[in-house]
PDB file of C-alpha atoms in Angstrom:
ATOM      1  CA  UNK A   1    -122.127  27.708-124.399  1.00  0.00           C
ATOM      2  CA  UNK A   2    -124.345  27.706-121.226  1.00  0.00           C
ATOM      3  CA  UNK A   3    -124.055  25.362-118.666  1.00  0.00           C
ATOM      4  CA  UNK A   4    -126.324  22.911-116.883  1.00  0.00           C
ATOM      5  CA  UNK A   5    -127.721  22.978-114.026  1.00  0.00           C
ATOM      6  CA  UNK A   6    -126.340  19.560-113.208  1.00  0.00           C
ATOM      7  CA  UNK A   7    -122.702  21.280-114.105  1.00  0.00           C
ATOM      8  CA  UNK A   8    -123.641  23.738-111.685  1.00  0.00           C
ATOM      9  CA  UNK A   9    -124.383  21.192-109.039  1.00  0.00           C
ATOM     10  CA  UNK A  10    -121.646  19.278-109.543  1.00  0.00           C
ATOM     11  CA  UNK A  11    -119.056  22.156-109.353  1.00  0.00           C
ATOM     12  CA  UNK A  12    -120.725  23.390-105.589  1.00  0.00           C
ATOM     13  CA  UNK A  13    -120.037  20.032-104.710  1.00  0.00           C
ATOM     14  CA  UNK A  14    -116.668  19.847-105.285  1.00  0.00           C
ATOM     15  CA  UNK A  15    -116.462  23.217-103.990  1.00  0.00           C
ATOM     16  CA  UNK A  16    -117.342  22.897-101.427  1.00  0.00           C
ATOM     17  CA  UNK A  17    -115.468  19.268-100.584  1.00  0.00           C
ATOM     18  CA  UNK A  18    -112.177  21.042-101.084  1.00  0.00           C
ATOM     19  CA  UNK A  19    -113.169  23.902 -98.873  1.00  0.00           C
ATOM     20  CA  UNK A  20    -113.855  20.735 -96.505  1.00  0.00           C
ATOM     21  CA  UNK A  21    -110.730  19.386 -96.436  1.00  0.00           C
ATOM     22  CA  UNK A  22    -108.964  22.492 -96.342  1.00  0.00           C
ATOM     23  CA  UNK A  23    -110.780  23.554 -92.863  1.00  0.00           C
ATOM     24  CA  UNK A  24    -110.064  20.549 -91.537  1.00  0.00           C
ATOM     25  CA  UNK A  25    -106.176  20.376 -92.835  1.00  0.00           C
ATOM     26  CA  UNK A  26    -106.471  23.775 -91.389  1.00  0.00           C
ATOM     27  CA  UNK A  27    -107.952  22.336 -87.921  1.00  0.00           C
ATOM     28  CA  UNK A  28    -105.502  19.874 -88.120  1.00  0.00           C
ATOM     29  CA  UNK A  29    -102.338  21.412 -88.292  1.00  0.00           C
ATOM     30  CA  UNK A  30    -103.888  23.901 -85.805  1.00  0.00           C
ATOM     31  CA  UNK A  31    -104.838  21.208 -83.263  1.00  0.00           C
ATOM     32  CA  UNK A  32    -100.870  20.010 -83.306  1.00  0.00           C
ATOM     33  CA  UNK A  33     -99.472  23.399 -83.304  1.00  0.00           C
ATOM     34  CA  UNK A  34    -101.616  24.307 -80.863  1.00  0.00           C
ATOM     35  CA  UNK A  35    -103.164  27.024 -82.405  1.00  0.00           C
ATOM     36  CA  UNK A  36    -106.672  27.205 -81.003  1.00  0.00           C
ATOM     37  CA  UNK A  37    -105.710  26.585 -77.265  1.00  0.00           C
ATOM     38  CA  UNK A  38    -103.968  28.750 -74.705  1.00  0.00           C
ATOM     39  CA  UNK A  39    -100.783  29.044 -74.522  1.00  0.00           C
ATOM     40  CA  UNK A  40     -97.245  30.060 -72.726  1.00  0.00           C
ATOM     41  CA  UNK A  41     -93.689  30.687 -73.425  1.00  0.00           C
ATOM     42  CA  UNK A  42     -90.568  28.700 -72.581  1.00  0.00           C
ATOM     43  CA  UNK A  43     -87.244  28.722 -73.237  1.00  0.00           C
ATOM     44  CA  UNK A  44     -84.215  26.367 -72.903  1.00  0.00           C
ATOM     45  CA  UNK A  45     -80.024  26.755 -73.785  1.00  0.00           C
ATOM     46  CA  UNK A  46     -78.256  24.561 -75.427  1.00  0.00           C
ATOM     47  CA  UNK A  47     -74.704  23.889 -76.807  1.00  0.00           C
ATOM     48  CA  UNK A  48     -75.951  21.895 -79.714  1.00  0.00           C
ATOM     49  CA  UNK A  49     -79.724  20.836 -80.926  1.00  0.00           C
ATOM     50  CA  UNK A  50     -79.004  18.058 -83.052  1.00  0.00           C
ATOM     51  CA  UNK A  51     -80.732  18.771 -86.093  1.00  0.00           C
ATOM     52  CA  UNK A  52     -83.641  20.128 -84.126  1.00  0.00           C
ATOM     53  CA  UNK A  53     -85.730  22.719 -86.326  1.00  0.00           C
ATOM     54  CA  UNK A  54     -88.677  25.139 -85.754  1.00  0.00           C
ATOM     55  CA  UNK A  55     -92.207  23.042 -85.833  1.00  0.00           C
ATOM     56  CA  UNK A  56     -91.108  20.237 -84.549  1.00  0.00           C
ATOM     57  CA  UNK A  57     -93.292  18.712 -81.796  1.00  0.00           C
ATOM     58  CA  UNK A  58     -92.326  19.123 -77.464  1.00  0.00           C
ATOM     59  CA  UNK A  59     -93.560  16.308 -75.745  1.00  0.00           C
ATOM     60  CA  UNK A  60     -94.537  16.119 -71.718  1.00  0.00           C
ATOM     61  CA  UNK A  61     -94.956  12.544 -70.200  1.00  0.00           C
ATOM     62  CA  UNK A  62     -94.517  11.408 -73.731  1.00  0.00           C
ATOM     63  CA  UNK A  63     -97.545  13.568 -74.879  1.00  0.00           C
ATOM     64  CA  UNK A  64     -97.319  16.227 -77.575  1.00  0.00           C
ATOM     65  CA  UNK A  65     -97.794  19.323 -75.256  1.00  0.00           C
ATOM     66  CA  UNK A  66     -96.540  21.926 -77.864  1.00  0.00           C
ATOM     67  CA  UNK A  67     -94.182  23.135 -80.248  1.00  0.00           C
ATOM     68  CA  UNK A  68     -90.727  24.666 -81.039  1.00  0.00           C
ATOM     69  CA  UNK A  69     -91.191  28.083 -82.282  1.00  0.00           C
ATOM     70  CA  UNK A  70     -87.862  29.693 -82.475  1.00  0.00           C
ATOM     71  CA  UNK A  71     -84.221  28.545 -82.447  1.00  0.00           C
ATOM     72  CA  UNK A  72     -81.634  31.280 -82.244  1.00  0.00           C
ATOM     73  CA  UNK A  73     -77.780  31.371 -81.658  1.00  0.00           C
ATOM     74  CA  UNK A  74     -77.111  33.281 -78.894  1.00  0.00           C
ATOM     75  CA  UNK A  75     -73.795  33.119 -79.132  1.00  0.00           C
ATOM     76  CA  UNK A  76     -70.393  30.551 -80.320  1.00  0.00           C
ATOM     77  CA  UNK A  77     -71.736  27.900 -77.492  1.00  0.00           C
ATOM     78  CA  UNK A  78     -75.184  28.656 -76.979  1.00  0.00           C
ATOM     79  CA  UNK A  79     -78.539  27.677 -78.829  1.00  0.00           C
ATOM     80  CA  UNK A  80     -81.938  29.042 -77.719  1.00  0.00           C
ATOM     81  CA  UNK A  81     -84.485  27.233 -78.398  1.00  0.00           C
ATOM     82  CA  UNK A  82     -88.503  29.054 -77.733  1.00  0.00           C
ATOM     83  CA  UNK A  83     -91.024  26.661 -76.951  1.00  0.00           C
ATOM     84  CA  UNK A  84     -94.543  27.645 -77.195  1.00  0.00           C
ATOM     85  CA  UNK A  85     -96.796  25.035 -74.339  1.00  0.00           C
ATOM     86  CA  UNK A  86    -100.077  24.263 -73.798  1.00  0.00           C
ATOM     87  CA  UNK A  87    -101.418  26.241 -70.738  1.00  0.00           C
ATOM     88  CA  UNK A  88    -102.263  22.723 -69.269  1.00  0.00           C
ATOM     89  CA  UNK A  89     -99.412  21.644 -68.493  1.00  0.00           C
ATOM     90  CA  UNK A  90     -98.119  25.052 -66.810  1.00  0.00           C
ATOM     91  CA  UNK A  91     -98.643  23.488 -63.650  1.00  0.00           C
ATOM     92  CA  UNK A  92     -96.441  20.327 -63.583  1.00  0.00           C
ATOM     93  CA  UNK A  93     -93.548  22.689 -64.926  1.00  0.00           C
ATOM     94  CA  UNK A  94     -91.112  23.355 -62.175  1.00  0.00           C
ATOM     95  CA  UNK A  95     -87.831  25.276 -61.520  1.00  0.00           C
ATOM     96  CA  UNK A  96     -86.242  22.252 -62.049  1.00  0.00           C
ATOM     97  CA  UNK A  97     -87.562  20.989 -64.856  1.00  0.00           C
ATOM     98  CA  UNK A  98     -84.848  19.665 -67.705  1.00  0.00           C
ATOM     99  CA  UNK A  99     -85.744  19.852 -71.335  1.00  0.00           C
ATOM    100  CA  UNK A 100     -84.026  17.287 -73.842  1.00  0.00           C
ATOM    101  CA  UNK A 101     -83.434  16.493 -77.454  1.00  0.00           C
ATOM    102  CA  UNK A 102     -84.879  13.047 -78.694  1.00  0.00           C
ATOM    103  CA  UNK A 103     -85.726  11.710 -81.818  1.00  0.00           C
ATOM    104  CA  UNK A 104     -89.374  10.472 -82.619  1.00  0.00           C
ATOM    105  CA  UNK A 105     -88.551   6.401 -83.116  1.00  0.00           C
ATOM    106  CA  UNK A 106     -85.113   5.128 -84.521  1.00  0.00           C
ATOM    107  CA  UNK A 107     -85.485   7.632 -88.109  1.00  0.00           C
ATOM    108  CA  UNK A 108     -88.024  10.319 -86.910  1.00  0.00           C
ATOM    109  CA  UNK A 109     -87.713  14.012 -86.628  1.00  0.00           C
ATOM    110  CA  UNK A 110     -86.031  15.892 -83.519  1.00  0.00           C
ATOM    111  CA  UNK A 111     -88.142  16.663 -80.822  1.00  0.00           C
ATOM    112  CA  UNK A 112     -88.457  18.351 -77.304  1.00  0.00           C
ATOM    113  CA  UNK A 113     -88.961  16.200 -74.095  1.00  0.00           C
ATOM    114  CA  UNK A 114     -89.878  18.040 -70.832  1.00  0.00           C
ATOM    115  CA  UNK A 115     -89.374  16.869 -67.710  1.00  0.00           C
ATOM    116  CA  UNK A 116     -91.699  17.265 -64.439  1.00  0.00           C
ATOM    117  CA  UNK A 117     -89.260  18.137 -61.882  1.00  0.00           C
ATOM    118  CA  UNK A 118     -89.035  16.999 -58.667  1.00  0.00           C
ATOM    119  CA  UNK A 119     -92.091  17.295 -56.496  1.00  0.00           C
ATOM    120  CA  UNK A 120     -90.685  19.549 -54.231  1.00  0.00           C
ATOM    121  CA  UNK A 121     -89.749  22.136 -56.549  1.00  0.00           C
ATOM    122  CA  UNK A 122     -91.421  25.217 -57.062  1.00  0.00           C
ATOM    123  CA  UNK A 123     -93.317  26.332 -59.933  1.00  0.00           C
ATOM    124  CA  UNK A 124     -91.172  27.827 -62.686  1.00  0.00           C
ATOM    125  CA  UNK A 125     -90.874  31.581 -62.769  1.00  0.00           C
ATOM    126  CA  UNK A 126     -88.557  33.046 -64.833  1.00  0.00           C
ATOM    127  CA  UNK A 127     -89.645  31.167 -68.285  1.00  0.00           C
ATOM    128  CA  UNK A 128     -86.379  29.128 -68.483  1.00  0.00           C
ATOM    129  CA  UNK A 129     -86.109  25.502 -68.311  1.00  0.00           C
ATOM    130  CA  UNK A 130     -82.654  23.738 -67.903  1.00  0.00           C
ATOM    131  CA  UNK A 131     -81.377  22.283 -71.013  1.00  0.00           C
ATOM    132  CA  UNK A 132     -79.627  18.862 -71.140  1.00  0.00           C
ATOM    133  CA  UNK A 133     -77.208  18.417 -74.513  1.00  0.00           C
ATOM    134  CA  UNK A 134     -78.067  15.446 -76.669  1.00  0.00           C
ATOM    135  CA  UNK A 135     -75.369  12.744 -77.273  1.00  0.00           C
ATOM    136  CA  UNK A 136     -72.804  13.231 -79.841  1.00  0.00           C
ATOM    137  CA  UNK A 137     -73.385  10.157 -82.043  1.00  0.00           C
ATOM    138  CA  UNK A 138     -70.388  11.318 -83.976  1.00  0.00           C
ATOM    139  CA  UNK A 139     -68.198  10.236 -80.538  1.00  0.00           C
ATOM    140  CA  UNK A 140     -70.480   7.137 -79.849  1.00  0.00           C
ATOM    141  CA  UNK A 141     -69.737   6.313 -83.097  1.00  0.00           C
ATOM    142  CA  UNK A 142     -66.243   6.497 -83.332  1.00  0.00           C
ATOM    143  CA  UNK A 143     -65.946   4.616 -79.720  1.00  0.00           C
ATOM    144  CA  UNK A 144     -68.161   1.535 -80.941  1.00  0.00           C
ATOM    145  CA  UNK A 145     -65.459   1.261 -84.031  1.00  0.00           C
ATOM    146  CA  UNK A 146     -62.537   1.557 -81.652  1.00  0.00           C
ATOM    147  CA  UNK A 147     -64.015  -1.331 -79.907  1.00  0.00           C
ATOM    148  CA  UNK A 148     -64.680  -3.110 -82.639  1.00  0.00           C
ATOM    149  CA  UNK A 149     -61.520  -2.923 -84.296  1.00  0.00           C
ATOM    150  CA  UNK A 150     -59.637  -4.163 -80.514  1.00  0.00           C
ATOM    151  CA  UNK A 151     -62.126  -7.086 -80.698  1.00  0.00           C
ATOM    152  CA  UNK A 152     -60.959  -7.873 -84.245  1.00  0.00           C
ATOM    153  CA  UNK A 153     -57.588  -7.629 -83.170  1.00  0.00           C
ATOM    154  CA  UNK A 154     -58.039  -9.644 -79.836  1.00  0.00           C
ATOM    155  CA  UNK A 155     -59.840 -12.675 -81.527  1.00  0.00           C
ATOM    156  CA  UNK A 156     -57.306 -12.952 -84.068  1.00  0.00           C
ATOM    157  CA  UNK A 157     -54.576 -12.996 -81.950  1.00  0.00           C
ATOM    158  CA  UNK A 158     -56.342 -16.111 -79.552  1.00  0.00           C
ATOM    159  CA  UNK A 159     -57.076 -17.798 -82.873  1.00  0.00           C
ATOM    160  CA  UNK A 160     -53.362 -17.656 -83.676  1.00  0.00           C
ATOM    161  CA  UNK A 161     -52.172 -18.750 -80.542  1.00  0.00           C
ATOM    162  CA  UNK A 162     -54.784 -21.782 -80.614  1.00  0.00           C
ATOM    163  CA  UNK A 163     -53.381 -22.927 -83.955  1.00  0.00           C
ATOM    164  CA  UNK A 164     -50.044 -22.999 -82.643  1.00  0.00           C
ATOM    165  CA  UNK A 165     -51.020 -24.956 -79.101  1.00  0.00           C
ATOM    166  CA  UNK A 166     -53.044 -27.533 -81.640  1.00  0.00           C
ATOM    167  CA  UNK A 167     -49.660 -27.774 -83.657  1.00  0.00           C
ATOM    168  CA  UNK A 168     -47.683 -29.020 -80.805  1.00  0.00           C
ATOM    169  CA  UNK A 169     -46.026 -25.195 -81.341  1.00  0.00           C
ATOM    170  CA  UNK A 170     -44.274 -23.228 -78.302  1.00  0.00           C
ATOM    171  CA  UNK A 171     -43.681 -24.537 -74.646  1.00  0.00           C
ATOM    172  CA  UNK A 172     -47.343 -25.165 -73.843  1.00  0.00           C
ATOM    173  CA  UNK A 173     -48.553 -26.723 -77.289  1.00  0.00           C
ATOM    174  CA  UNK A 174     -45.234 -29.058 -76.538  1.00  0.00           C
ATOM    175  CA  UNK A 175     -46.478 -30.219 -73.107  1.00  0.00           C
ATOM    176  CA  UNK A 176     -50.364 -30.598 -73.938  1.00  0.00           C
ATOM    177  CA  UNK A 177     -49.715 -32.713 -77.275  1.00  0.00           C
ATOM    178  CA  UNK A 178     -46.638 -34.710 -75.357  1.00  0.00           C
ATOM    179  CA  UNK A 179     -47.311 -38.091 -74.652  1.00  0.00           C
ATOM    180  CA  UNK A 180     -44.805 -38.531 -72.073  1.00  0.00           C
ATOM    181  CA  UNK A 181     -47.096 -35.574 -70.160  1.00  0.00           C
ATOM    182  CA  UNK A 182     -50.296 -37.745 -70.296  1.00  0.00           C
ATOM    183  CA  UNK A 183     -48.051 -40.468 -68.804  1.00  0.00           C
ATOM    184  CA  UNK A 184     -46.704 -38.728 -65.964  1.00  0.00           C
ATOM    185  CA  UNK A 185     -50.157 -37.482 -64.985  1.00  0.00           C
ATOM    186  CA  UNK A 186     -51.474 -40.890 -64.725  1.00  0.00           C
ATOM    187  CA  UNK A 187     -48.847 -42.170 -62.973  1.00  0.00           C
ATOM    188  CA  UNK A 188     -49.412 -39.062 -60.492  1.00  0.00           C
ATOM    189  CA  UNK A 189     -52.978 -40.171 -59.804  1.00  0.00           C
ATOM    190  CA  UNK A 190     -51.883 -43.420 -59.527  1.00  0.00           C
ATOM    191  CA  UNK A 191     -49.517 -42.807 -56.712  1.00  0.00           C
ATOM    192  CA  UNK A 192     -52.072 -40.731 -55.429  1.00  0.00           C
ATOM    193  CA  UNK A 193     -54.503 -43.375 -54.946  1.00  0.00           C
ATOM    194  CA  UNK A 194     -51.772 -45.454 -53.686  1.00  0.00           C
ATOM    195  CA  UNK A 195     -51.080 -43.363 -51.101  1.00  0.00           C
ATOM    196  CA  UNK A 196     -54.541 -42.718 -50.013  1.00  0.00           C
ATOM    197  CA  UNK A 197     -55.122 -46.695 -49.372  1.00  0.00           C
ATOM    198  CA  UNK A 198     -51.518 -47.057 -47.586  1.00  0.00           C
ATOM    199  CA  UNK A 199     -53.159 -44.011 -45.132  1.00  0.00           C
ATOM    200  CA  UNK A 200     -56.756 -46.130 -44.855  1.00  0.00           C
ATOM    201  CA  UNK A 201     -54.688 -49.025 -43.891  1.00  0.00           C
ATOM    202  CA  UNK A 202     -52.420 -47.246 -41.604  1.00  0.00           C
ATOM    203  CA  UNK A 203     -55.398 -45.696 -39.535  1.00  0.00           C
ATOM    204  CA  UNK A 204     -56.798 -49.367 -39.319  1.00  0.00           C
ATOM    205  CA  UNK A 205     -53.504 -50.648 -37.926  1.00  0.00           C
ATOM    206  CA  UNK A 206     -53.726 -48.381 -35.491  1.00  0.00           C
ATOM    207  CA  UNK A 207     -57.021 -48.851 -34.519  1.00  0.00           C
ATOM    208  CA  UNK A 208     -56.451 -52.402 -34.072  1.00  0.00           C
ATOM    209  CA  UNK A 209     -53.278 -51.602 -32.180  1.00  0.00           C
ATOM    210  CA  UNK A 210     -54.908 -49.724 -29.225  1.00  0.00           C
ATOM    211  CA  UNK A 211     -57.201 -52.653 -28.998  1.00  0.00           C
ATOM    212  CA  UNK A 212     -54.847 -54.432 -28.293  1.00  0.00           C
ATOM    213  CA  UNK A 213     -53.314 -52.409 -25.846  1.00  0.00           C
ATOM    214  CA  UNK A 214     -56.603 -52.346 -23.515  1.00  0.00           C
ATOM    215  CA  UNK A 215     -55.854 -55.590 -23.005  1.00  0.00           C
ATOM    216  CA  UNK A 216     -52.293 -56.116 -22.605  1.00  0.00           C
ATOM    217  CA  UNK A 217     -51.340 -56.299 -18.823  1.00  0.00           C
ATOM    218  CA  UNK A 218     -48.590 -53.464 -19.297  1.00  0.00           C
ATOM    219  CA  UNK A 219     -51.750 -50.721 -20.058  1.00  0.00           C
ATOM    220  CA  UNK A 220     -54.385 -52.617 -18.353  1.00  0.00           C
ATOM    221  CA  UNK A 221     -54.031 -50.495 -15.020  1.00  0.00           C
ATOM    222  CA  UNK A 222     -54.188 -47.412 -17.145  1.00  0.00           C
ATOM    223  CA  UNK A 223     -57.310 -48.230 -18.994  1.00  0.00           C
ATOM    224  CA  UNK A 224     -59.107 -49.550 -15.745  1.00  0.00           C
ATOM    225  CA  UNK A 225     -57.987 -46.045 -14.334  1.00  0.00           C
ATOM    226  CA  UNK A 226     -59.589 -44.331 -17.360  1.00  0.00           C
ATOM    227  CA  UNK A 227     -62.425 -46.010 -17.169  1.00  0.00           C
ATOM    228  CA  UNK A 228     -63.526 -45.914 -13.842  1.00  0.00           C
ATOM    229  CA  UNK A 229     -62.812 -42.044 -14.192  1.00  0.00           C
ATOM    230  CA  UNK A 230     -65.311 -42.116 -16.765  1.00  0.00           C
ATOM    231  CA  UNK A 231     -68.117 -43.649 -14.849  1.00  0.00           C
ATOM    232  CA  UNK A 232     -67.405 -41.642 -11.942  1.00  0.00           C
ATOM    233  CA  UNK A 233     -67.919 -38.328 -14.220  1.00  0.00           C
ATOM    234  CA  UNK A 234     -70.975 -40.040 -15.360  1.00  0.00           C
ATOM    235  CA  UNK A 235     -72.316 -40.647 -11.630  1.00  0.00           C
ATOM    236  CA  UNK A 236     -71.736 -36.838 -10.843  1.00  0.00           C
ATOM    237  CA  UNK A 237     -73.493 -35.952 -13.891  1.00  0.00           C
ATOM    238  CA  UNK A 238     -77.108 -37.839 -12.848  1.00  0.00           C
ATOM    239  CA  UNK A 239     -76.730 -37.123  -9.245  1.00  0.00           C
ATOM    240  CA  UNK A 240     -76.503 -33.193 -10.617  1.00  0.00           C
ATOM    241  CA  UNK A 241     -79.227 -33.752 -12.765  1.00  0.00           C
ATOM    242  CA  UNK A 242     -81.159 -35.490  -9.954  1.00  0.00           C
ATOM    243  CA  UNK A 243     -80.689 -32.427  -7.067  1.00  0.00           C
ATOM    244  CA  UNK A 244     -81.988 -29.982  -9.994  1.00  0.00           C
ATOM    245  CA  UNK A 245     -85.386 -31.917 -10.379  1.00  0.00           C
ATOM    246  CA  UNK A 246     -85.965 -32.415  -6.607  1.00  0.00           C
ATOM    247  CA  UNK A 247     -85.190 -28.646  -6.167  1.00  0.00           C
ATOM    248  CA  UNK A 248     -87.997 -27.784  -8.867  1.00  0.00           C
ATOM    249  CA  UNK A 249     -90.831 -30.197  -7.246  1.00  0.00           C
ATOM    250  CA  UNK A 250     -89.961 -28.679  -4.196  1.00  0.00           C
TER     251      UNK A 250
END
């Protein structure tokens, strides 16, 4: 059976459509591993990566920079991790730089945040960058349900002893549903108000006494003493004030 030349045409084209897509999967995949731009090595310790693997993207100022090429246990408390980084960067990488584990949203994969460093800092020489352990969600976890649990506990505890102050229960639930309680309290106030009136008429009484008293011959001599003390303070006063303003036109 030969075949057409519209067969023929038909099979290039789909030829070469996959060989499209599969140069630019290729150019893809090489773009994010950073396969077609230069490159350099880093490194960074830690006790525990989290469920980092090797692939997975590095980020710097929350852009992907590079790649994780190699984790290796170095030994029963140490992780390596080998980070391959686009030469681009190289220059904002200093001896102080810290490199963390994060996740990539809430469910995403692990991945590799670099820090800066401080300005500073010099340049990093020796190809290692601090790592910084990620959190133990196992221990977050288990704290979060401790505190849960104590809440539970707590709240049902003030719930009981509510009930039991609403049911006239206990010393306190006795006094706050007595009625002989709400009595006594009002007739507190009341004697407090009382009180404060028998004081507003006391200091009127004795306003109206020492009236009285400025005019009764027995302190009569003593007011007229007081008073002509008073103008005679007043007199030294504006002949002081006077002596000052002929002083300054002078």
């Amino acid at each position: 059976m030969k075949t057409s030349g519209s067969q023929k045409i038909k099979t290039g084209f789909f030829v070469l459509a996959a060989l499209a897509v599969l140069c630019l999967t290729i150019f893809l995949i090489g773009k994010q591993k950073s396969l077609f731009t230069n490159t350099f090595s880093v490194y960074a310790n830690f006790k525990n990566v989290a469920g980092l693997q090797s692939g997975n993207l590095v980020r710097f100022a929350g852009i992907n920079v590079g790649t994780v090429r190699d984790i290796t246990i170095t030994n029963d408390s140490t992780v390596r991790v080998d980070i391959v980084l686009q030469t681009r960067i190289k220059p904002y990488i200093k001896s102080d730089s810290r490199a963390s584990i994060a996740s990539d949203g809430l469910m995403g994969d692990k991945l590799v945040q670099i820090g800066p460093g401080s300005d500073s800092a010099k340049l990093l020489k020796d190809n290692q960058v601090t790592g910084v352990d990620p959190m133990d969600m196992d221990k977050v976890m288990k704290k979060i349900s401790n505190i849960a649990t104590n809440a539970e506990v707590i709240t049902s505890n003030l719930g009981d002893i509510v009930g039991k102050i609403n049911a006239g229960k206990g010393s306190l639930g006795s006094l706050l549903n007595s009625d002989h309680f709400e009595k006594s309290i009002e007739s507190t106030m009341s004697s407090a108000n009382q009180t404060v009136q028998n004081i507003g008429k006391a200091a009127a009484g004795a306003s109206d006494n020492m009236e009285a008293a400025k005019h009764s011959f027995l302190f009569k001599g003593y007011f007229k003493k007081k008073e002509k003390q008073r103008v005679q303070d007043s007199t030294r006063v504006a002949d002081s004030l006077a002596n000052v303003k002929g002083k300054k036109k002078g």
